[in-house]
CSV table of C-alpha atoms and ligand atoms in Angstrom, one decimal:
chain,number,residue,atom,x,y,z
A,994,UNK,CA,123.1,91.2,101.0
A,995,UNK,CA,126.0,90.1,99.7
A,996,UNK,CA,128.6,87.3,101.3
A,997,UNK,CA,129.0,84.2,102.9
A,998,UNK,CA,125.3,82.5,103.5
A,999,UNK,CA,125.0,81.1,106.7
A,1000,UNK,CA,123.0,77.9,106.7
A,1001,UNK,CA,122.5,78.0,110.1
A,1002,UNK,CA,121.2,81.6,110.5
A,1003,UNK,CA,118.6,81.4,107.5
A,1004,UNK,CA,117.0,77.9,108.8
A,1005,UNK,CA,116.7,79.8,112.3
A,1006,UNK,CA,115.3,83.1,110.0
A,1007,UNK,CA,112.6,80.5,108.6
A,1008,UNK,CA,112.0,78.8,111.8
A,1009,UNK,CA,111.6,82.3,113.4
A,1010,UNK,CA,108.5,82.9,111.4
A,1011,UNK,CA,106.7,79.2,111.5
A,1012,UNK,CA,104.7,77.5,114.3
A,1013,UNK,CA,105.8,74.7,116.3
A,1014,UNK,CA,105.6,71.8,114.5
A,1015,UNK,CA,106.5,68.1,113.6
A,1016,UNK,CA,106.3,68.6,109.8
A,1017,UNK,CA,104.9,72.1,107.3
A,1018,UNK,CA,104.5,71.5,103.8
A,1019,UNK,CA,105.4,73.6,101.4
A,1020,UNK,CA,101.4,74.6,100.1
A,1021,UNK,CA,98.9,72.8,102.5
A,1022,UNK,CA,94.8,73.1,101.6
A,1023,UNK,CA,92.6,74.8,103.7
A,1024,UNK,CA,88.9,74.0,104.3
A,1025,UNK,CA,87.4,76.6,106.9
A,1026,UNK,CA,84.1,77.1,104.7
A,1027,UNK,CA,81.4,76.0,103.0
A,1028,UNK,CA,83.5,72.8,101.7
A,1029,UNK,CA,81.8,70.0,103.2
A,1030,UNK,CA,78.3,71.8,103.2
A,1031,UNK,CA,78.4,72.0,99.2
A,1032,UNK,CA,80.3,68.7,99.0
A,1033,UNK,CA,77.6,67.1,101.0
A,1034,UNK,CA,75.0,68.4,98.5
A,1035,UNK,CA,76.7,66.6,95.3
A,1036,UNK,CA,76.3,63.2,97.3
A,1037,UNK,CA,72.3,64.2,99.0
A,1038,UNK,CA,71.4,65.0,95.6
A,1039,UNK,CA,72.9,62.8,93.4
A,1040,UNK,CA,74.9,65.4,91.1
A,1041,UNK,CA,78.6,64.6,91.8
A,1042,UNK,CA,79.4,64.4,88.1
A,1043,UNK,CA,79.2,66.3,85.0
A,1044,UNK,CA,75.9,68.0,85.1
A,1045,UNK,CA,75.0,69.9,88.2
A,1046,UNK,CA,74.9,73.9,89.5
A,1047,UNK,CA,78.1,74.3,91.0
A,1048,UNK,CA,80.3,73.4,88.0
A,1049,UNK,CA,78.2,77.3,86.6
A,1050,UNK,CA,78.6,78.9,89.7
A,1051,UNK,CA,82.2,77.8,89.9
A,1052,UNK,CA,82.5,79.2,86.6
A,1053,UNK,CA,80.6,82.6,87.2
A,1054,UNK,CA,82.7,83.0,90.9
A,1055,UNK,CA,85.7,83.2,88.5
A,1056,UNK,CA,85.2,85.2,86.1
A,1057,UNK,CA,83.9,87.5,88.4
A,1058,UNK,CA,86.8,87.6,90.5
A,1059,UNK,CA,89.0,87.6,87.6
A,1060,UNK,CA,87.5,90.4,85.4
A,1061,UNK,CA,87.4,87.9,82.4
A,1062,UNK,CA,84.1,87.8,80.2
A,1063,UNK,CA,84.9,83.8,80.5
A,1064,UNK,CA,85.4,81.1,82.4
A,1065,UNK,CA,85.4,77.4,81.3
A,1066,UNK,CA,86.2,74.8,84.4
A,1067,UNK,CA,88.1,72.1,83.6
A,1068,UNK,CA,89.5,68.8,84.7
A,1069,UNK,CA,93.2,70.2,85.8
A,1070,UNK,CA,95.0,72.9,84.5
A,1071,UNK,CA,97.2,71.5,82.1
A,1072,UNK,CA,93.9,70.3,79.9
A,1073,UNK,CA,93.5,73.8,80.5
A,1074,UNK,CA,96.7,74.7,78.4
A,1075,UNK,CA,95.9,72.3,76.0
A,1076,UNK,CA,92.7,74.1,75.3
A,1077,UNK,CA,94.4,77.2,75.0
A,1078,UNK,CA,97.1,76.4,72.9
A,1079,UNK,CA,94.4,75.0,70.8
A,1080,UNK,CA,92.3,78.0,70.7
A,1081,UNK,CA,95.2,80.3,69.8
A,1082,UNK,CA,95.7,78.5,66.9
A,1083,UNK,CA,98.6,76.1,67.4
A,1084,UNK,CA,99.4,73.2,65.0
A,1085,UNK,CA,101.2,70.3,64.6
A,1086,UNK,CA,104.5,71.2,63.4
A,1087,UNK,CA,104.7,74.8,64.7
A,1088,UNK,CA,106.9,76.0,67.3
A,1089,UNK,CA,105.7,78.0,70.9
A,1090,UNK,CA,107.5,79.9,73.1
A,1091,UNK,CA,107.9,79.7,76.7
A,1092,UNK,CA,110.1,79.9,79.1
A,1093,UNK,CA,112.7,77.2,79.8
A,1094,UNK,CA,112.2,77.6,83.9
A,1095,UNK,CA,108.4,76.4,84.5
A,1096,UNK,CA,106.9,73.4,85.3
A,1097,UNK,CA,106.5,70.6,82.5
A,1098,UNK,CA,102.8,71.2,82.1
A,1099,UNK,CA,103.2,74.3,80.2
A,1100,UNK,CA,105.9,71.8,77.9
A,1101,UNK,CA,103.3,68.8,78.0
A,1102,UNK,CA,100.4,71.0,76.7
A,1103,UNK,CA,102.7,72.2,73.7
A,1104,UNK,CA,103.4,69.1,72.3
A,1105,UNK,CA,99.6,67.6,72.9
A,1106,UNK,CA,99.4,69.8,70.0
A,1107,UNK,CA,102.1,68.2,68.3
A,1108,UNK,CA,103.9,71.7,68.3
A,1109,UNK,CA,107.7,71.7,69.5
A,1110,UNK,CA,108.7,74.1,73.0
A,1111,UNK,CA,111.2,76.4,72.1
A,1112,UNK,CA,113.1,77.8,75.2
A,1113,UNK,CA,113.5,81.2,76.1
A,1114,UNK,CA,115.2,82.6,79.1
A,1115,UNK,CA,114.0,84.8,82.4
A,1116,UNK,CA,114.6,87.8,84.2
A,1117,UNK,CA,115.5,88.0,87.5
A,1118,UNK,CA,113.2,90.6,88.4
A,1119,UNK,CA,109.9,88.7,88.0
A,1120,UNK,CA,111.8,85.2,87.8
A,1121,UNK,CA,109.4,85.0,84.3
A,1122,UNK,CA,110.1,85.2,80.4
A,1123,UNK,CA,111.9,87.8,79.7
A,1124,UNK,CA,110.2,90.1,77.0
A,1125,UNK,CA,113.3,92.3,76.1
A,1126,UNK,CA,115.7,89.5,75.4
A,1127,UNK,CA,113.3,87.6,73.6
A,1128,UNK,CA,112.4,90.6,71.2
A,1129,UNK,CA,116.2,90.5,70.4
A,1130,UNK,CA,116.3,87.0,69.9
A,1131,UNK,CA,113.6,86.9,67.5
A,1132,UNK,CA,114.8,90.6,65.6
A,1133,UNK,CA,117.9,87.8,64.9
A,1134,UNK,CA,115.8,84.5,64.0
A,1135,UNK,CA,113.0,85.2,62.9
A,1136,UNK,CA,111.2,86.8,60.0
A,1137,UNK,CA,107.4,87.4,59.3
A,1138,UNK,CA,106.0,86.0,55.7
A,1139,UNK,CA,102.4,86.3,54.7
A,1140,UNK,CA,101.0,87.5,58.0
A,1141,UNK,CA,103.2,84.5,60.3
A,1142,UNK,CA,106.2,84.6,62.2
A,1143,UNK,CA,108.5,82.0,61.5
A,1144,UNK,CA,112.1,80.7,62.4
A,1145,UNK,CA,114.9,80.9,60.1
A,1146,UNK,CA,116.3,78.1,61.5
A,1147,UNK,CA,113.9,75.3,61.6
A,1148,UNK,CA,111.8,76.7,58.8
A,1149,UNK,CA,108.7,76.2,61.3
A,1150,UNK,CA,106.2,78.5,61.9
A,1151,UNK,CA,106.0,80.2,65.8
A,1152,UNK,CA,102.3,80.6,66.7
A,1153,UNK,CA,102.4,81.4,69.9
A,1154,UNK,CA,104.5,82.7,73.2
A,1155,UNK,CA,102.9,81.0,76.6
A,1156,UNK,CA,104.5,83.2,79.8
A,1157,UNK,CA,104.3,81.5,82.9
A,1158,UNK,CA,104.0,83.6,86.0
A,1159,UNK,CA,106.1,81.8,88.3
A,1160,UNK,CA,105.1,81.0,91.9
A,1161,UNK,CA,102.7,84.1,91.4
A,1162,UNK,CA,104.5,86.5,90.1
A,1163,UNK,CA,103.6,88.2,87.4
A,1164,UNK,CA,105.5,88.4,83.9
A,1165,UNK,CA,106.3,92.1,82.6
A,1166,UNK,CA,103.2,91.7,80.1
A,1167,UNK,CA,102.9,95.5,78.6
A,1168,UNK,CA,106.6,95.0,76.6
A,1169,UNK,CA,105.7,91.1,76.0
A,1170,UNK,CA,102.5,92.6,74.6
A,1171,UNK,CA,104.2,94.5,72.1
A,1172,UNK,CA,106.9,91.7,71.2
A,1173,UNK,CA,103.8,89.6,70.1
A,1174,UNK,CA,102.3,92.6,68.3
A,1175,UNK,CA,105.6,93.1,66.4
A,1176,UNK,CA,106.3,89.3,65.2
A,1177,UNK,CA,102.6,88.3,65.1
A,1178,UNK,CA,102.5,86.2,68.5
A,1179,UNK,CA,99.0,84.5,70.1
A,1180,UNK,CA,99.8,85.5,73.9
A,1181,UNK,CA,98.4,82.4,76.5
A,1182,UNK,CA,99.4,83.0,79.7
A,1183,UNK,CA,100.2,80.1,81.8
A,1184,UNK,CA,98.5,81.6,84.6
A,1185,UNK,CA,97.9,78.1,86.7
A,1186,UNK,CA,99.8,79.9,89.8
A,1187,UNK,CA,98.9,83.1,89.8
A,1188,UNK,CA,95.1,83.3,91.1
A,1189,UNK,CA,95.0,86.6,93.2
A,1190,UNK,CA,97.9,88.3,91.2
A,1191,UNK,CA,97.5,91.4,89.3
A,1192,UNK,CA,99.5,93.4,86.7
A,1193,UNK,CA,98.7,97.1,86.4
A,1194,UNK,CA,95.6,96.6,88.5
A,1195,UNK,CA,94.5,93.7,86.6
A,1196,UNK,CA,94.3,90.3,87.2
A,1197,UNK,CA,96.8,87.6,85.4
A,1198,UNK,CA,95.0,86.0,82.3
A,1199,UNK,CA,93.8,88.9,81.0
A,1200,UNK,CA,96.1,89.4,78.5
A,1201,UNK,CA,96.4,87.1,75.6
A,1202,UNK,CA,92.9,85.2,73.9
A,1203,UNK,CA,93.0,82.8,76.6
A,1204,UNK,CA,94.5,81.8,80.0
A,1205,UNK,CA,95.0,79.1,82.1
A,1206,UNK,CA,94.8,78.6,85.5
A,1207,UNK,CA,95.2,75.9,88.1
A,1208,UNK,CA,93.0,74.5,91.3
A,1209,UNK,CA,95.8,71.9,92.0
A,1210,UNK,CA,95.9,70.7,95.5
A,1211,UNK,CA,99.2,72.5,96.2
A,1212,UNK,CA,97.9,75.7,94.6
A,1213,UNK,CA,96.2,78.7,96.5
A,1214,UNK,CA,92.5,77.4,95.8
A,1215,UNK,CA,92.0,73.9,95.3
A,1216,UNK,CA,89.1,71.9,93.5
A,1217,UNK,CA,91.0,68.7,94.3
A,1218,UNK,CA,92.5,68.7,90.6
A,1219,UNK,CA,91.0,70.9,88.0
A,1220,UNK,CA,91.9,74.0,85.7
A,1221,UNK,CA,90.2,76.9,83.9
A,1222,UNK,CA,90.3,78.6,80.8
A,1223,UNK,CA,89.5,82.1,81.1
A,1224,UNK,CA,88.8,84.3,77.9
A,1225,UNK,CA,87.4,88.0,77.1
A,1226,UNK,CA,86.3,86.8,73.9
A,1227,UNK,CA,82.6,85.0,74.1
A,1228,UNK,CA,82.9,83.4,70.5
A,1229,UNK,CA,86.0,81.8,72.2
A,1230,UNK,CA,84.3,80.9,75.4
A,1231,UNK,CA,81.7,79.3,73.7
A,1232,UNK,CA,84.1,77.4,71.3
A,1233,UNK,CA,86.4,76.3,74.7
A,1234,UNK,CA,83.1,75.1,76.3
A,1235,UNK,CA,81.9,73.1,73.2
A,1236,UNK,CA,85.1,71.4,73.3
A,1237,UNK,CA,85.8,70.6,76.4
A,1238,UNK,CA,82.9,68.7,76.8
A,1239,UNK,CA,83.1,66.3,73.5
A,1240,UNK,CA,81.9,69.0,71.2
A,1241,UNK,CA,78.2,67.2,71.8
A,1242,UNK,CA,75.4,69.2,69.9
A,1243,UNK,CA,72.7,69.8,72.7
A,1244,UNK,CA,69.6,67.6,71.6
A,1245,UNK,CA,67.3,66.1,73.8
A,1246,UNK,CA,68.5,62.6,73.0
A,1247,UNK,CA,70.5,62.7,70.9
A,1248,UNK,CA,74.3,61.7,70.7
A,1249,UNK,CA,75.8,63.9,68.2
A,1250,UNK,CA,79.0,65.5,68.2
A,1251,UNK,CA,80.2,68.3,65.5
A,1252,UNK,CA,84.2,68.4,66.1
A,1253,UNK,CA,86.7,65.8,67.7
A,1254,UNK,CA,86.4,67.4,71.4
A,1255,UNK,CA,87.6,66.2,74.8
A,1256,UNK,CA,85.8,65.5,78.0
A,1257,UNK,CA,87.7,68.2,79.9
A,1258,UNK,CA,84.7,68.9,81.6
A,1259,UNK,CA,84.9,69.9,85.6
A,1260,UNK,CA,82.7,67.3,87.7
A,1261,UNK,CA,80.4,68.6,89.9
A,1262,UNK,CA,81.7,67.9,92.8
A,1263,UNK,CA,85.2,69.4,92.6
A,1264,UNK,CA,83.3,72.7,91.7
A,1265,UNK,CA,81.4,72.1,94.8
A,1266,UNK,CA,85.0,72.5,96.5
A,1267,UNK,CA,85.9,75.4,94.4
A,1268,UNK,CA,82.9,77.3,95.0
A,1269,UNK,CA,83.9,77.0,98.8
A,1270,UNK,CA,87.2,77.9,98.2
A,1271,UNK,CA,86.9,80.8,96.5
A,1272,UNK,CA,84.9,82.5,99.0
A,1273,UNK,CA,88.2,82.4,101.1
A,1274,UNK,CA,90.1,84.2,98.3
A,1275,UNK,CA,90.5,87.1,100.0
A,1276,UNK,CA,91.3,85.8,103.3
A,1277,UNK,CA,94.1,83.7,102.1
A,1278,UNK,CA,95.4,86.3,99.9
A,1279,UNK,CA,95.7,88.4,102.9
A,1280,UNK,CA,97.3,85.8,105.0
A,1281,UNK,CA,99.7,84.8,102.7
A,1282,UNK,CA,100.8,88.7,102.5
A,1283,UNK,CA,101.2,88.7,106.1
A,1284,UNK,CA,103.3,85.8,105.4
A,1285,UNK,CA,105.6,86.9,103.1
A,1286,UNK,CA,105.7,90.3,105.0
A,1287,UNK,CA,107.2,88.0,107.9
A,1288,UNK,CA,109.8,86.4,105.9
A,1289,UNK,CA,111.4,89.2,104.4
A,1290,UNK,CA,111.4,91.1,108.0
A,1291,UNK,CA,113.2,87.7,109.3
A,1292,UNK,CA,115.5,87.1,106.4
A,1293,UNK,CA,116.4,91.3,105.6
A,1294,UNK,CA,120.2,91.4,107.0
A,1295,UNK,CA,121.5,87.6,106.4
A,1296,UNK,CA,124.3,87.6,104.1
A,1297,UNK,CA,124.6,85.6,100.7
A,1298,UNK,CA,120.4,85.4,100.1
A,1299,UNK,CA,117.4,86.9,100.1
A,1300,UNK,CA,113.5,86.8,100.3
A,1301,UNK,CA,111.9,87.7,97.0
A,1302,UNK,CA,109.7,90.4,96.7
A,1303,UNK,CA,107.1,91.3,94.1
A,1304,UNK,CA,107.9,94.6,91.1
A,1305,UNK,CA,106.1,98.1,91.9
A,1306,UNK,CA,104.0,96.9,89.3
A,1307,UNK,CA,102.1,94.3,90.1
A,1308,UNK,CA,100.6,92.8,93.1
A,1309,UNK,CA,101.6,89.0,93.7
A,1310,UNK,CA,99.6,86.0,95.3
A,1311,UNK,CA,103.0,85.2,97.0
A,1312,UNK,CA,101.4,81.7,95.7
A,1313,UNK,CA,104.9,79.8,96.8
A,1314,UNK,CA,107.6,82.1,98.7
A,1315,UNK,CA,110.9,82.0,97.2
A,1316,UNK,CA,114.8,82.8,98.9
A,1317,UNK,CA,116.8,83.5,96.2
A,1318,UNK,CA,120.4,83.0,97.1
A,1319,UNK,CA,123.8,85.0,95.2
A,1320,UNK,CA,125.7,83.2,93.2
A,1321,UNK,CA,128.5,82.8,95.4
A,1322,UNK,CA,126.2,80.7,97.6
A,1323,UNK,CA,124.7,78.5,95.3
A,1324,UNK,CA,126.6,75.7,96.4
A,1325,UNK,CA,124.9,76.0,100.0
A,1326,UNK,CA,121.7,75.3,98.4
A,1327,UNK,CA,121.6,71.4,99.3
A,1328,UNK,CA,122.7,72.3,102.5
A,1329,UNK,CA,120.1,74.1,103.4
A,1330,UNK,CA,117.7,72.0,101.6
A,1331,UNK,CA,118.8,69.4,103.8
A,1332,UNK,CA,119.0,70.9,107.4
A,1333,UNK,CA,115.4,72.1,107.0
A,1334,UNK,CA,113.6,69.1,105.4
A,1335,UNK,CA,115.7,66.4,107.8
A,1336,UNK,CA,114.1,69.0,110.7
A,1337,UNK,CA,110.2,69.1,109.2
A,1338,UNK,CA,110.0,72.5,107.3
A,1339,UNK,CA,109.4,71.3,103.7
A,1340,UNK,CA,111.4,73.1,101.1
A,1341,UNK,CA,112.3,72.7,97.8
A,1342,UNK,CA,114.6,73.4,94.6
A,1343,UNK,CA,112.8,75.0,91.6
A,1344,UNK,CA,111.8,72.6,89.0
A,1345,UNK,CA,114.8,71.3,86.3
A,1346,UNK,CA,115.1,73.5,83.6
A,1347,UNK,CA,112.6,72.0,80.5
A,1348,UNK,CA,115.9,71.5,78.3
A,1349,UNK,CA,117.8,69.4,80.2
A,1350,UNK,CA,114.3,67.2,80.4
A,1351,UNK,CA,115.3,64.1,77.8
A,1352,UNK,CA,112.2,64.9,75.8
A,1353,UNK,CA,113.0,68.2,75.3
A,1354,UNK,CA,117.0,68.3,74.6
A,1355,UNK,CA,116.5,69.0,71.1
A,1356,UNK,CA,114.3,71.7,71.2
A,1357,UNK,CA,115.2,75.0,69.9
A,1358,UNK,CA,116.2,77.6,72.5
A,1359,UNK,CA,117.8,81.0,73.3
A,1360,UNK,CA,120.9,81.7,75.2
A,1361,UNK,CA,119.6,80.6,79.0
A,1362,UNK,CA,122.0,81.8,81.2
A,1363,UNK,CA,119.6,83.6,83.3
A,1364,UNK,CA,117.5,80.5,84.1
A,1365,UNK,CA,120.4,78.3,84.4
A,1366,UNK,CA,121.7,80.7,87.2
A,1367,UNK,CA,118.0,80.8,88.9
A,1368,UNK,CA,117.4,77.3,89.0
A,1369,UNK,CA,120.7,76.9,91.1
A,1370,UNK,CA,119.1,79.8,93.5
A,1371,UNK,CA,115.8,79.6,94.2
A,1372,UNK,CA,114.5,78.0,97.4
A,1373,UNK,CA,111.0,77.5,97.9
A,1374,UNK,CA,110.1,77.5,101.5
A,1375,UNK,CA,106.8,77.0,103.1
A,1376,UNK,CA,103.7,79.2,102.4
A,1377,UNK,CA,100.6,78.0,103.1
A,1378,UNK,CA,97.9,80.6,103.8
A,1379,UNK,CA,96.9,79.6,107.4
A,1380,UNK,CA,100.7,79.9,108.5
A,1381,UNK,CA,100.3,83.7,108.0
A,1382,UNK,CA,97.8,83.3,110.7
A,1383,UNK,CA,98.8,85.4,113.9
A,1384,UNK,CA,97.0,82.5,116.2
A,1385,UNK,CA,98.5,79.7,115.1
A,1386,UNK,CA,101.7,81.1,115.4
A,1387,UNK,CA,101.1,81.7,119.5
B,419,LIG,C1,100.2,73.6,88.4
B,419,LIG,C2,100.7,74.1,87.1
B,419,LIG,C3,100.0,73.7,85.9
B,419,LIG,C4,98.8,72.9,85.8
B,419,LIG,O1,98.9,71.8,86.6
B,419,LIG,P1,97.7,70.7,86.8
B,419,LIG,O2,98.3,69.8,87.8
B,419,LIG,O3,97.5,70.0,85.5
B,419,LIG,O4,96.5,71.4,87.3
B,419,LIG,C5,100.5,74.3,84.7
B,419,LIG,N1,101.6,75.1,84.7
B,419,LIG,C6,102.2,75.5,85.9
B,419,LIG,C7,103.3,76.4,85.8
B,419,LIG,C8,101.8,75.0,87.1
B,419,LIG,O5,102.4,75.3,88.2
């Protein structure tokens, strides 16, 4: 609703839904399962590093889950990217798209690759890239030549567009499909927060060659730190496995090594975690549902903001909840960010916008007005799974 926020009134509406409490984070862990069983394992048996079962059953768990023909576990999730980007194709000196409101790991990854970020800006529907903008923009800067897409302005080539879907919600992939069909775009979705969310009744990182995800400790399931790359393509798997684990030739003894590669690999141990974790997939899905389902209910009426909710579309992790504030009451924000970390309930703003970072300044970019007004908006609050939890709230 429209009009004057009261700060007051939407700390009590976020309150209202939370358990007593000296201090909630913003994305705690939680280990109600196997963890320490399969943890305890790795050290009984020796295998904590990078050989042992649970880094393939990790793997096999998520693909599964996912409906992707691959899954490659990794160190964190912006080797992940790295990968990807990689994979898709993406060289020194080329340009990639992404949006200008994410967090820096999807910028990092680009220029591992020594290939510039170039900014584009979000809708306020999914809080993600939007796809019908950018097709505008590049009908006006860009032209294809000999089979690539390149920028009129820089002269550089643009390999790739890398959507992000922000705090789990999912990008509106169909039209951004058909924007990288029409200027000859690699799709890699930066899918680190989006475990558990589906577009069109299918799961995030489905859609371009190869996807990233994330098993962060703030994220929904956590390895400790590691990533994945996930992949329909088995040619590609294979490739992504080779090398992420120093491209080594498998010989009985010897030590040779066919590309330059990377120890990406996942240690056994943190897939021990994982493998625990996502048996609770579903069960903190659901939580975090109930969750969500709670904060809208408290925060429906209060002038000046509201909760955000997932498109028809898709189904969302509700990975990190977000109150989105109008315009008018974007100068409230530190208030509010204030009143309810000084009283315990961790909140926070959404991550600087990439070209304001110093390393990034001079990177190309669209007109991002959308993403300038969001980042003065959007409030996380906190969301971790077990606070959806009817007990723990009585
Ligand atoms: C968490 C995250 C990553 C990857 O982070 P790691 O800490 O390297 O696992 C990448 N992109 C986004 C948008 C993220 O939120």
């Amino acid at each position: 609703m429209s009009g004057a926020m009261d700060v007051d009134k939407v700390v009590g509406a976020i309150r209202s839904v939370l358990p007593e409490r000296a201090f909630i984070g913003l994305h705690e862990p939680c280990f109600a399962g196997n963890e320490w069983g399969y943890v305890k394992e790795c050290l009984d048996t020796g295998w904590v590093s990078s050989v042992g079962k649970f880094v393939d059953r990790f793997e096999e768990q998520l693909a599964e889950y996912t409906g992707v023909r691959k899954a490659i576990a990794v160190v964190n999730g912006t080797a992940a990217l790295h990968v990807c980007l990689l994979l898709a194709g993406v060289e020194q000196g080329d340009e990639v798209l992404m949006p200008a409101l994410t967090f820096i790991a999807t910028a990092n990854a680009v220029s591992y690759c020594g290939a510039v970020p170039h900014f584009v800006d979000s809708e306020e529907a999914t809080l993600g890239l939007d796809p019908g903008r950018l097709g505008a923009y590049l009908e006006d800067i860009a032209e294809i030549r000999s089979g690539h897409c390149f920028n009129k302005n820089t002269g550089r080539r643009i390999q790739a567009v890398v959507p992000m879907h922000a705090f789990g919600h999912p990008v509106d992939l169909d039209p951004l499909m058909e924007v990288c069909r029409r200027f000859r775009l690699e799709l890699v979705e930066d899918a680190a927060e989006s475990l558990g969310s589906f577009y069109k009744g299918r799961h995030t990182g489905n859609w371009g060659r190869s996807a990233a995800i994330s098993f962060n400790g703030n994220k929904l399931v956590t390895t400790g730190g590691g990533g994945a790359i996930l992949t329909n393509d088995e040619e590609l798997g294979r490739l992504a496995k080779h090398l992420t684990t120093t491209a080594k030739v498998p010989h009985r003894w010897n030590f040779c090594h066919d590309m330059i590669g990377f120890n990406y690999r996942m240690p056994n141990i943190n897939a021990a975690l994982g493998c625990a974790q996502l048996e609770q997939l579903e069960g903190f899905l659901e939580k975090k549902r109930l969750l969500a389902g709670r904060y809208r209910d408290a925060l429906a009426g209060l002038e000046g903001v509201r909760f955000f909710e997932e498109q028809d579309f898709v189904r969302s992790n509700y990975w990190l909840n977000v109150l989105l504030l109008d315009e008018e009451n974007a100068d409230r924000r530190d208030a509010l960010l204030a009143q309810t970390n000084d009283g315990g309930v961790m909140t926070r703003p959404a991550w600087m916008l990439m070209h304001k970072l110093a390393m990034f300044e001079k990177c190309p970019r669209m007109d991002l007005s959308v993403a300038e007004s969001l980042e003065k908006r959007i409030i996380n609050i906190p969301s971790s799974a077990f606070l959806g939890d009817g007990d723990d709230k009585a």
